[in-house]
Coordinates of C-alpha atoms and ligand atoms in Angstrom, one line a residue:
X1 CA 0.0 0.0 0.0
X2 CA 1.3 3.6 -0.9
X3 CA 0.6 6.0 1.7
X4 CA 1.7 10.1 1.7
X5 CA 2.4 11.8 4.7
X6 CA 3.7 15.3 5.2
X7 CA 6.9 16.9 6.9
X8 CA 8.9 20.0 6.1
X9 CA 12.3 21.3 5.7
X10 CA 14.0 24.4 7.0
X11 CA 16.5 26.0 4.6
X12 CA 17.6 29.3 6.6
X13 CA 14.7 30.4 7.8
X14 CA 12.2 29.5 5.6
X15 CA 10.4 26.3 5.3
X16 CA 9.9 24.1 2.4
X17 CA 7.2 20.8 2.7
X18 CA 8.2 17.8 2.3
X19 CA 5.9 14.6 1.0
X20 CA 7.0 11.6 2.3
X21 CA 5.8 8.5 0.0
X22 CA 5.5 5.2 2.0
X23 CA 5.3 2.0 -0.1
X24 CA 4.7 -1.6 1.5
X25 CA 5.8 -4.6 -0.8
X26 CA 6.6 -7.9 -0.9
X27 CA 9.8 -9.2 -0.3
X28 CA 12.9 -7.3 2.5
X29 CA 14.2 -4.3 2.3
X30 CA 14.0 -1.0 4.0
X31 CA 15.3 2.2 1.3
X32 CA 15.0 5.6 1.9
X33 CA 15.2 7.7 -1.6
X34 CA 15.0 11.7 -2.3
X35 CA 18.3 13.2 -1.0
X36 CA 18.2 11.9 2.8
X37 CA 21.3 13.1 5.1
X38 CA 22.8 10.0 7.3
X39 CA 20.7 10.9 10.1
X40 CA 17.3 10.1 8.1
X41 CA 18.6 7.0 7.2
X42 CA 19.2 5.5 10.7
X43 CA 15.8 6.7 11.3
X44 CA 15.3 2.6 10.8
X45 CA 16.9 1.8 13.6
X46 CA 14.9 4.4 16.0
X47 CA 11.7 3.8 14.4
X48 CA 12.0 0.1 14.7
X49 CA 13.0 0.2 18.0
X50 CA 10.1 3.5 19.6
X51 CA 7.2 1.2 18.0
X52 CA 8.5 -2.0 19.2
X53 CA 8.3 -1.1 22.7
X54 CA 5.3 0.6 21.9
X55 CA 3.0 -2.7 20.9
X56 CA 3.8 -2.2 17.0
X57 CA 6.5 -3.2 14.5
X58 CA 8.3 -2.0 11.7
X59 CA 7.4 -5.0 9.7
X60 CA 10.3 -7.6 7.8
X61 CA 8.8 -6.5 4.4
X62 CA 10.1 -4.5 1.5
X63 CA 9.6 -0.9 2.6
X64 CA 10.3 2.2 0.3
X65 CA 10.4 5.5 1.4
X66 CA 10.3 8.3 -1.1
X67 CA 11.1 12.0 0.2
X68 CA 9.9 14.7 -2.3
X69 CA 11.1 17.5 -3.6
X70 CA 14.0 15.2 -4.9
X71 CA 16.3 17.3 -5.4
X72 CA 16.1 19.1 -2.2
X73 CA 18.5 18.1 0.9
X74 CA 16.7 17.2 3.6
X75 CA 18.8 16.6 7.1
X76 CA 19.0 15.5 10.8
X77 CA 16.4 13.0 12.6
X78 CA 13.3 15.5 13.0
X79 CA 11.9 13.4 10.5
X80 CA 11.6 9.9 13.0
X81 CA 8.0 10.8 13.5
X82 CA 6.9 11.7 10.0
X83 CA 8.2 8.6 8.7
X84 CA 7.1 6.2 11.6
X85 CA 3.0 7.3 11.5
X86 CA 3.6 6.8 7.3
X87 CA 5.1 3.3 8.0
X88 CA 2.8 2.5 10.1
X89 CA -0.4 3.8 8.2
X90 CA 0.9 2.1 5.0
X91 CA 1.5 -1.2 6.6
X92 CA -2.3 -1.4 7.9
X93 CA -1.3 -1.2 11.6
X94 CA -3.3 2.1 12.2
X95 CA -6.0 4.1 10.1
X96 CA -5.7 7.5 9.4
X97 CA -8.3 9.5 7.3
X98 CA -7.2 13.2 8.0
X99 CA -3.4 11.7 7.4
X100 CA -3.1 14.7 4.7
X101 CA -4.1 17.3 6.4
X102 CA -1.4 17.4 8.6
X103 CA 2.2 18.2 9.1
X104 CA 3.9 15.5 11.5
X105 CA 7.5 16.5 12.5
X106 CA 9.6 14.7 15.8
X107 CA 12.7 13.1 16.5
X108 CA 11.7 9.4 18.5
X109 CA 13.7 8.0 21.2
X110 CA 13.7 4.5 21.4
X111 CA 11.0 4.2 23.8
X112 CA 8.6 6.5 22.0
X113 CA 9.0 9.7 23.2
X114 CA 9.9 12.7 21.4
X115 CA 12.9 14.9 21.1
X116 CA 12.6 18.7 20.6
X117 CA 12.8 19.8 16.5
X118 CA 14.1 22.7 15.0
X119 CA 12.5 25.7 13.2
X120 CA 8.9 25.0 14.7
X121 CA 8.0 28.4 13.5
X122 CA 8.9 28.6 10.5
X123 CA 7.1 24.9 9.7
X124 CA 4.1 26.3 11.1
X125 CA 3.6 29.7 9.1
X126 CA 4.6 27.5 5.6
X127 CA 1.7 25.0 6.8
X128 CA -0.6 27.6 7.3
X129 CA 0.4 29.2 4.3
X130 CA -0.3 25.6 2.2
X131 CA -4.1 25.2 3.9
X132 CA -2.8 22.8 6.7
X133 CA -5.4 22.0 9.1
X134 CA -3.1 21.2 11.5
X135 CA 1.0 20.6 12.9
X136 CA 1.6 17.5 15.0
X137 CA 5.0 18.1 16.4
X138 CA 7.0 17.6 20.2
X139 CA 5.5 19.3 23.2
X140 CA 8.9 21.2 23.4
X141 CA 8.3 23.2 20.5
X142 CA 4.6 23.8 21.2
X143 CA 4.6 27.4 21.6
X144 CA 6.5 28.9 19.0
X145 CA 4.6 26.9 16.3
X146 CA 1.4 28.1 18.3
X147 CA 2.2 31.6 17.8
X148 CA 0.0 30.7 14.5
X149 CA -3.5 31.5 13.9
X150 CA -5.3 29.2 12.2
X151 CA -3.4 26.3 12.4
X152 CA -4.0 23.7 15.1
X153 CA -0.8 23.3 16.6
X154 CA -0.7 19.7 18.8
X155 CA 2.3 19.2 21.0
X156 CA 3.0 15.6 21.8
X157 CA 5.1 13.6 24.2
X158 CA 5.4 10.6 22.5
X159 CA 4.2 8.1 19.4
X160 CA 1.2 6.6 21.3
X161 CA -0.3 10.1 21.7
X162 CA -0.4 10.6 17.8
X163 CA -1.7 6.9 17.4
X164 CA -4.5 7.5 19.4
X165 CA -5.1 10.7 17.9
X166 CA -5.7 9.6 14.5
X167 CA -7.7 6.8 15.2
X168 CA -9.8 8.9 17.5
X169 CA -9.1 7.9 20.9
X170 CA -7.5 10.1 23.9
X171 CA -8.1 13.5 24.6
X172 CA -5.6 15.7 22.5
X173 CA -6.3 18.9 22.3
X174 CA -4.4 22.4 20.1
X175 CA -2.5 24.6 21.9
X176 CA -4.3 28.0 21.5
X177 CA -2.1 30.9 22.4
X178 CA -3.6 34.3 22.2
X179 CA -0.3 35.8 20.7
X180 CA -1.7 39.4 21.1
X181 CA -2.3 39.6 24.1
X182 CA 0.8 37.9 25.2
X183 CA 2.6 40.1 23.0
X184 CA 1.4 43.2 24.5
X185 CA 1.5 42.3 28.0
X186 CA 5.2 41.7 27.8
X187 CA 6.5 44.9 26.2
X188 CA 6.4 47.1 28.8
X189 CA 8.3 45.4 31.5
X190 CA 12.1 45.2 30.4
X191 CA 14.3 42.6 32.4
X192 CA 17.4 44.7 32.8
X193 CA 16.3 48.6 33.7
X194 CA 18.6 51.7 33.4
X195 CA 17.0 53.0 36.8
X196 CA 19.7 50.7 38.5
X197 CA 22.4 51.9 37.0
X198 CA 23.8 54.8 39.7
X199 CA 25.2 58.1 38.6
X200 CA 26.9 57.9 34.5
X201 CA 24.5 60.3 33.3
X202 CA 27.1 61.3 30.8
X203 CA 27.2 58.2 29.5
X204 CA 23.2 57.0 29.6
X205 CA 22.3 60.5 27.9
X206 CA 25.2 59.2 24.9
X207 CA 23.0 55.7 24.9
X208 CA 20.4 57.2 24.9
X209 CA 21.5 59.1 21.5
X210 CA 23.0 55.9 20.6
X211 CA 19.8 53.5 20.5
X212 CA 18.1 56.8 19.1
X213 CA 19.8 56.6 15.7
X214 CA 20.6 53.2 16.0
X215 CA 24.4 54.2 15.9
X216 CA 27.0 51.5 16.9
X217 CA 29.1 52.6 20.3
X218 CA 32.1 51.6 21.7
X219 CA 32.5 51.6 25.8
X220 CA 35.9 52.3 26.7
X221 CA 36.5 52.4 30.3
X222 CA 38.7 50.0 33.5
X223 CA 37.3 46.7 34.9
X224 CA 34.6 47.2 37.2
X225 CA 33.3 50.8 35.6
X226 CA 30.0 49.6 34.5
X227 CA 30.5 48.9 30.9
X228 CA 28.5 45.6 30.8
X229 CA 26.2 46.4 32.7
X230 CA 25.1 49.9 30.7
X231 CA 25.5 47.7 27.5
X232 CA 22.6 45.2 28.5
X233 CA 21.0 47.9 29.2
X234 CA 20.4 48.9 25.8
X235 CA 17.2 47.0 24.7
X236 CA 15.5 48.4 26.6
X237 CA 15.1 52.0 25.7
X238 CA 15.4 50.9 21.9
X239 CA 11.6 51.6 20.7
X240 CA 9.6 48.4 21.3
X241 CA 9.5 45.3 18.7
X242 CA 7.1 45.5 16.2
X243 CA 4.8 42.0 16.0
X244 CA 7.0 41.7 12.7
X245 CA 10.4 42.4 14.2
X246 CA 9.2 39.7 16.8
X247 CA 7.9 37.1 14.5
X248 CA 11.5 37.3 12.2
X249 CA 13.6 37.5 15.7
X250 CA 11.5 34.2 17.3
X251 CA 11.8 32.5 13.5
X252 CA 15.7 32.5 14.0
X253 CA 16.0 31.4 17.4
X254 CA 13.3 28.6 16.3
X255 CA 15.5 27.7 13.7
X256 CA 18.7 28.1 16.1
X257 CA 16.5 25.6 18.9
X258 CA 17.0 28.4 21.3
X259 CA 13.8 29.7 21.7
X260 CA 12.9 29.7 25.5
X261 CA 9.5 28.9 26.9
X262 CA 7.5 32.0 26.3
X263 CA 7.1 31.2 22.6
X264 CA 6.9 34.7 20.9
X265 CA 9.9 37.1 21.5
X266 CA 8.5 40.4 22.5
X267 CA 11.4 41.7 24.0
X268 CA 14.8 42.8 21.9
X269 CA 17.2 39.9 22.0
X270 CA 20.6 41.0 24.2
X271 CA 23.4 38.6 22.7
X272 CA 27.3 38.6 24.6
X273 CA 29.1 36.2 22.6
X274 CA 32.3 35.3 24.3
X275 CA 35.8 36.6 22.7
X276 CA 36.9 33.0 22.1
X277 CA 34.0 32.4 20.0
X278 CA 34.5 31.4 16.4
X279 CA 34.0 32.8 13.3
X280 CA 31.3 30.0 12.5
X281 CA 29.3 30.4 15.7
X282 CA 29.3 34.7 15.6
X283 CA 28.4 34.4 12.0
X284 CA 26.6 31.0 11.4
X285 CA 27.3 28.4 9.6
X286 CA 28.8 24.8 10.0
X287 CA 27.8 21.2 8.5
X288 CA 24.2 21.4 9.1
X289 CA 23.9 25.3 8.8
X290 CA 22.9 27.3 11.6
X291 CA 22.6 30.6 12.4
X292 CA 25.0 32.6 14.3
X293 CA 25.2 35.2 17.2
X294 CA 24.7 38.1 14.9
X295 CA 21.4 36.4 13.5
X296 CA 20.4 35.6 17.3
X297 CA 21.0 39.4 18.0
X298 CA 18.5 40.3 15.0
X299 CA 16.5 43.7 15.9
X300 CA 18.4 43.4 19.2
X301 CA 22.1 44.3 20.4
X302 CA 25.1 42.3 19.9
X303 CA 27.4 42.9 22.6
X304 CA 31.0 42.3 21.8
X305 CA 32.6 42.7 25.3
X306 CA 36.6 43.2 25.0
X307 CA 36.8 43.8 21.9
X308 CA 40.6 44.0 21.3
X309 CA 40.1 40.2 22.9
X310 CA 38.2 38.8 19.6
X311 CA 40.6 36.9 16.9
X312 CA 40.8 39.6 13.8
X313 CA 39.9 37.0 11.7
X314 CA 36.6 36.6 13.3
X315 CA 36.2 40.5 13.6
X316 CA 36.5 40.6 9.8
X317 CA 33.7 38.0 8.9
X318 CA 31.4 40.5 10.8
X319 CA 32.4 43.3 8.5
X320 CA 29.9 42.4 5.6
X321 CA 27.1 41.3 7.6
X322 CA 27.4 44.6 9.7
X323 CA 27.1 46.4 6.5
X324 CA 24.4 44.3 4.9
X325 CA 22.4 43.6 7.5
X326 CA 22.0 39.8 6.7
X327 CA 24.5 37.0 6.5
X328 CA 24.8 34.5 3.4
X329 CA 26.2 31.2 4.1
X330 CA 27.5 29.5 0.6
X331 CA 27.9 25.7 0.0
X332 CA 28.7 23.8 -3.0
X333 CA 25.4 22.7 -3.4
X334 CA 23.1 25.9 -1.9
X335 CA 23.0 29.2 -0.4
X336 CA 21.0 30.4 2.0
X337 CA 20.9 33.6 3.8
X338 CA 19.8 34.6 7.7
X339 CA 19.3 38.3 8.8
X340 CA 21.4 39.7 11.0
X341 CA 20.5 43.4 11.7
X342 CA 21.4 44.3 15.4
X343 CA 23.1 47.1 17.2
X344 CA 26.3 46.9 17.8
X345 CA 27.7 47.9 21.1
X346 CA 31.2 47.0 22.1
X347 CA 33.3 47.5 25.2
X348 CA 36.9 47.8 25.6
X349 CA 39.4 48.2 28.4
X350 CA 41.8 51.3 27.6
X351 CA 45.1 49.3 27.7
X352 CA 45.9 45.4 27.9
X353 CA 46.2 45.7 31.3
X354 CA 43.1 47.7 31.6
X355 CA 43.9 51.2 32.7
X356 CA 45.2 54.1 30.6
X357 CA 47.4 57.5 31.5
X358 CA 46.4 56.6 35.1
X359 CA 48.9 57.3 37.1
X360 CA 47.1 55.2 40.3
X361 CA 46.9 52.2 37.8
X362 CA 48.1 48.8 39.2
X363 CA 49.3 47.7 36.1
X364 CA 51.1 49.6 33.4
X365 CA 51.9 48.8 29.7
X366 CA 54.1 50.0 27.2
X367 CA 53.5 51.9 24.4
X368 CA 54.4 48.7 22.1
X369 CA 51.8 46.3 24.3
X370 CA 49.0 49.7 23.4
X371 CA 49.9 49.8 20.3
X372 CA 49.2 46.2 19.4
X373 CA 45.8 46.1 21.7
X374 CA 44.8 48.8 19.7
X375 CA 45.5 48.4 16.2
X376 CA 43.3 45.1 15.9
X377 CA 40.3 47.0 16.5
X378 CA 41.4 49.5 14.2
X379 CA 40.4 50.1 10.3
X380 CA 37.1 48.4 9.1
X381 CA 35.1 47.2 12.2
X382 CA 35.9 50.4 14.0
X383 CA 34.9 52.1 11.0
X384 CA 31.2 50.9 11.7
X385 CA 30.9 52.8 14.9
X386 CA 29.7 55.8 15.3
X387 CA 30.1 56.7 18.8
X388 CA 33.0 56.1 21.5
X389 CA 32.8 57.2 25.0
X390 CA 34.8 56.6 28.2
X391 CA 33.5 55.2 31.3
X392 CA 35.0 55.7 34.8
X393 CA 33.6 54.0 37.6
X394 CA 31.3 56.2 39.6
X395 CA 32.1 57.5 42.9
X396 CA 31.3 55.5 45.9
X397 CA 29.0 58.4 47.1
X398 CA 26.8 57.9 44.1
X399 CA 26.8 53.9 44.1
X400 CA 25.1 54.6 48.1
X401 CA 22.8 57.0 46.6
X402 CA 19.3 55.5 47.4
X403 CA 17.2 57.8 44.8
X404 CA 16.3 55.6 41.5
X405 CA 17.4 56.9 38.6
X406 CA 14.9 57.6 35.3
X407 CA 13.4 54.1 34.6
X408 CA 14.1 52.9 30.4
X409 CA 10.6 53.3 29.8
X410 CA 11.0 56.8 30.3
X411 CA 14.1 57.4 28.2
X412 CA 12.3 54.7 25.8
X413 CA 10.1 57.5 25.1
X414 CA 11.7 60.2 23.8
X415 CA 14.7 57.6 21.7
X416 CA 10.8 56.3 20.1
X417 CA 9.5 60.1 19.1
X418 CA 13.4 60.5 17.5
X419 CA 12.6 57.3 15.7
X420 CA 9.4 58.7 14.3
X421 CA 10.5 61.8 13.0
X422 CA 13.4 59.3 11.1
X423 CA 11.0 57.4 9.8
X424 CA 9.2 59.9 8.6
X425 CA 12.3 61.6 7.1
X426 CA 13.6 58.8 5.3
X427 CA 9.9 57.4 4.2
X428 CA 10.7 56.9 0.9
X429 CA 13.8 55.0 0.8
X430 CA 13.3 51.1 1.1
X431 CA 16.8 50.4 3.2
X432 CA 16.6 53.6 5.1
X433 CA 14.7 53.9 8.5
X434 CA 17.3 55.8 10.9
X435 CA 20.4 57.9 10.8
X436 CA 22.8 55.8 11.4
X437 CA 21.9 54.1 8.0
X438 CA 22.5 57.2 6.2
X439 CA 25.4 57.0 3.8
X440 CA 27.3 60.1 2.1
X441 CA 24.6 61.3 -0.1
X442 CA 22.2 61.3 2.5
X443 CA 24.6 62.6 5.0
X444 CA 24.9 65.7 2.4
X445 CA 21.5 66.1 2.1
X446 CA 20.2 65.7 6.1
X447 CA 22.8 66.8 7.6
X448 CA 23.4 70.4 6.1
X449 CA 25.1 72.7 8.5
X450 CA 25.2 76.4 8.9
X451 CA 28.0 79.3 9.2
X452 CA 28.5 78.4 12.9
X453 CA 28.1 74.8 13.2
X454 CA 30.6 74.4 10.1
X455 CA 33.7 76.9 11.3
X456 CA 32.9 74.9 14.9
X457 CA 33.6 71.6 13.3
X458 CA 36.4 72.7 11.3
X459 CA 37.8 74.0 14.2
X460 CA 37.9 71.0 16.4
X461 CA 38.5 68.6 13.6
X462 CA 42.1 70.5 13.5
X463 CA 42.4 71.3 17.6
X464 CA 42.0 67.4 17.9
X465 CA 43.5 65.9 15.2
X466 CA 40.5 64.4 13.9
X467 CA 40.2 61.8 11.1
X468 CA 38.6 61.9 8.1
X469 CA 36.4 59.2 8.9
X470 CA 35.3 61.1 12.0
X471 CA 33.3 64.0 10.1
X472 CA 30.3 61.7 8.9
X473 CA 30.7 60.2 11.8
X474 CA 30.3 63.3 13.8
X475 CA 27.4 64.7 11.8
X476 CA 25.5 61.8 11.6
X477 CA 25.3 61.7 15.5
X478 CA 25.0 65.1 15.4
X479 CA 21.6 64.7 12.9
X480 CA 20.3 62.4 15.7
X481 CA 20.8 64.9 18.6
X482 CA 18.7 67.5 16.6
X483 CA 16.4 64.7 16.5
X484 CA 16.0 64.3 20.0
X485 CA 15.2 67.8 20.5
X486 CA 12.3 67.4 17.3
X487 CA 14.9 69.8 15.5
X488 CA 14.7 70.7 11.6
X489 CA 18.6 71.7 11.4
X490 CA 21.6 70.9 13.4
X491 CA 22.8 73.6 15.3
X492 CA 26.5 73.9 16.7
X493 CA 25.8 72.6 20.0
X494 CA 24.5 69.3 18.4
X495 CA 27.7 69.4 17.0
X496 CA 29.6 70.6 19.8
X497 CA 28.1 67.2 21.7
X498 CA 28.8 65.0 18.5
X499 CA 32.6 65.7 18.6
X500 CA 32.9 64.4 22.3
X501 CA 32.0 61.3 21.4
X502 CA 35.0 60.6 19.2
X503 CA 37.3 59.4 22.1
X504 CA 39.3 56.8 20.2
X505 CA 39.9 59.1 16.9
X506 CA 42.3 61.3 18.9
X507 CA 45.7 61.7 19.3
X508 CA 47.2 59.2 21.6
X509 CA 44.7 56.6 21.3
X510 CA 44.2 55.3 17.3
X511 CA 46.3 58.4 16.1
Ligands
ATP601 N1 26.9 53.0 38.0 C1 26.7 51.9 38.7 N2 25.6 51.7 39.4 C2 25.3 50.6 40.1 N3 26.2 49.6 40.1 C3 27.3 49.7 39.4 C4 27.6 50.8 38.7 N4 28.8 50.6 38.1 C5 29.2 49.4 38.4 N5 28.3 48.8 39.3 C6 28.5 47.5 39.9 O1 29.7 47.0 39.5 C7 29.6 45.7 38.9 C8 30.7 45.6 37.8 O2 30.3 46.3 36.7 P1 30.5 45.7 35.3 O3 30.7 44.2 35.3 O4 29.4 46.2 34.4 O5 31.9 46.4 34.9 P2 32.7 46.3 33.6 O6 33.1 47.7 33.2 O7 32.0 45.5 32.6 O8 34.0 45.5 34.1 P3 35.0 44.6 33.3 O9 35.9 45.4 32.5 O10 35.7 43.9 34.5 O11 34.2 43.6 32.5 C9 28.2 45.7 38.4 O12 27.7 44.4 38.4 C10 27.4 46.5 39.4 O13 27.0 45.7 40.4
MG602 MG1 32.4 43.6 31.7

């Protein structure tokens, strides 16, 4: 007997469906055809064994498995369960009428239960999409596929539980999540809160500016001063996700098997890669590809703590991604792409051993050791960030201080009204939607300065020894304080504030 039975495939973060053809003939035989990794073709030995010890067999008779599209590579062992209710359908051990209607994804254990899948989400919207009545997949991933309307989403423990469900017994019911609600209730209560951050109003006011034009920042400052925790910090006053920004953010950790139990993501994600990561596991990629921390950190922050501390050659994979806001991964065989647009904010000590022109420091280094800290942040990664500021630890009087500080909701506010006016400014371009985006012809166009501003600038580019890259720099940031203050043109104090923030473009520090 043929029987068809339906699973899907995730190629980057999109999902394809798969038919699976199930034919029972005479003779022995068990052959799986259509492009199946290793992994699918030991399903045999899990499947055999999970309905064994479940009262049913995979039977000593010539079984052929066809997996359609052919020419599409399909991978890992999420496709156990798909295969298993097929076999067992087409061998006459169980009836299924609504068989079609469904998408049936799990990896089975040898006693039947079921082992999380990946890219839950993204199965779920293409099943939805295709006029799937419903998604039969492991109670793990329950939520995220639930985040669909429409779809009945049934999270499972084990084989026996989609047995009985398609021959009508048991109690199995969809998981309904009201994703609107949820989604709203969670925005407005951010885990990590600027009000408990003591004194460094210098330095919240520049992240504030910061997460208002979405500009990359570098903290420079000694252990202990803060840095990380201002820098996970940051989500929270960016303007809150969008159900879009939400959906694509969840898709990739679904895909990445990282989503955590509240199913939609409804806060920006905050990701802190170590400095010993590699290249494949900041970017993506790998055998079976996967998205990277840069993808993870989509529509959030990627925090890059120590920078100097990263391997160069991992710095410099991040380079294209940073500017393209997406990643493509390339194999011999396929490409496939994952987004990756995030804020960068990155921290650095000032000297290898952490302190700089301090004469109380505990530790010294030469010029030679500063030099060579310094120049592997320099050039093209360095050239993507807009703002650098110093940190010093705050006085102990203020760390006693018992009055809480503004709460990020509050600054949230006005970093969302800058966003607006942005939005509004750069309506019409597709790839535009805040200032840090702006390249030199918008730069010219936006950021026009007048008689003051301009001599001011020119002034203090020479007085500090200022680079060239520094001047979009500087009136891009400058653009974005105007913006805070709902400000048609740029006056010299925007500038005035812009040029502080160019700590490591001096003279002593990058030269
Ligand atoms: N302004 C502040 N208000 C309240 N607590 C603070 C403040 N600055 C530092 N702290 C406290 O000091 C601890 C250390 O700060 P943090 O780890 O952020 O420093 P750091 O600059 O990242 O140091 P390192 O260079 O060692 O990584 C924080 O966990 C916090 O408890
Ligand atoms: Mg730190």
């Amino acid at each position: 007997m043929l029987v068809k039975v339906f699973g899907s495939a995730v190629f980057g973060v999109e999902a394809t469906t798969i038919t699976v053809e199930v034919n029972i003939d005479k003779g022995v035989g068990y052959h799986l055809v259509g492009l199946p990794d290793n992994a699918i073709k030991e399903s045999s030995y899990r499947i055999a064994a999970a309905l064994k010890n479940n009262g049913y067999s995979l039977p000593v008779k010539k079984i052929t498995i066809n997996m359609a599209p052919a020419d599409l590579r399909k991978e890992g062992s999420a496709y156990d369960l798909t295969l298993a209710v097929g076999i067992l359908v087409a061998t006459g051990q169980i009836k299924a009428e609504e068989l079609s209607q469904y998408v049936i994804m799990g990896e089975l254990s040898l006693d039947g239960g079921l082992q999380p899948i990946k890219g839950a989400l993204s199965i779920a919207i293409k099943a939805k999409e295709e006029g799937f009545k419903g998604f039969i997949l492991p109670i793990h991933n329950v939520k995220e596929a639930a985040i669909v309307e429409g779809l009945d989403v049934y999270g499972v423990e084990n084989v026996l539980q989609v047995i009985d469900f398609f021959e009508g017994r048991g109690d199995l019911q969809p998981t309904l999540i009201d994703t609107q609600t949820e989604f709203s209730r969670t925005l407005e209560f951010p885990e990590f809160d600027f009000s408990d951050v003591k004194g460094q109003e210098g330095i919240k006011r520049c992240m504030e500016i910061a997460a208002s034009g979405g500009h990359n920042i570098i903290l420079i400052g000694p252990p202990g001063s803060g840095k990380t925790m201002l820098a996970k910090r940051l989500p929270s006053i960016l303007p809150p996700m969008t159900m879009k920004e939400a959906l694509e953010t969840t898709k990739i950790h679904s895909v990445a098997g990282k989503t955590k139990e509240a199913g939609l993501m409804s806060q920006r994600p905050f990701r802190s890669p170590h400095h010993t990561a590699s290249s494949v596991s900041l970017v993506g990629g790998g055998s079976y590809p996967q998205p990277g921390e840069i993808s993870l950190a989509h529509n959030g922050v990627l925090f890059l703590d120590e920078l100097p501390e990263f391997k160069r050659e991992v710095l410099e994979v991040m380079r294209q991604p940073l500017e393209d806001r997406e990643v493509t991964i390339s194999r011999a065989k396929f490409t496939i792409t994952y987004p990756s647009s995030f804020m960068l904010v990155a921290s650095m000590n000032p000297s290898p051993g952490g302190y700089f022109n301090d004469p109380n420091a505990p530790v010294s280094s030469s010029p030679a050791e500063m030099q060579r800290y310094l120049s592997k942040i320099s050039g093209p990664l360095l050239d993507r960030i807009d703002i650098h500021i110093e940190v010093n630890p705050v006085p102990f009087e203020k760390l006693t201080e018992t009055r809480k500080a503004e709460s990020s909701v509050e600054i949230r506010k006005r970093v969302t009204q800058a966003r607006e006016i942005q939005s509004k400014r750069f309506e019409n371009f597709d790839n535009l939607h805040y200032n840090a985006q702006m390249g030199s012809k918008h730069i010219r166009e936006y950021c026009a300065l007048d008689e003051a501003s301009l001599s001011l600038l020119k002034t203090a580019m020479e007085r500090l020894n200022l680079s060239a890259r520094a001047y979009d720099r500087i009136l891009k940031v400058a653009r974005t304080i105007a913006d805070l203050e709902a400000l048609e043109n740029i006056k010299p104090n925007h500038i005035a504030e812009a040029i502080q923030y160019r700590s490591l473009d001096r003279e002593g520090w990058l030269g």
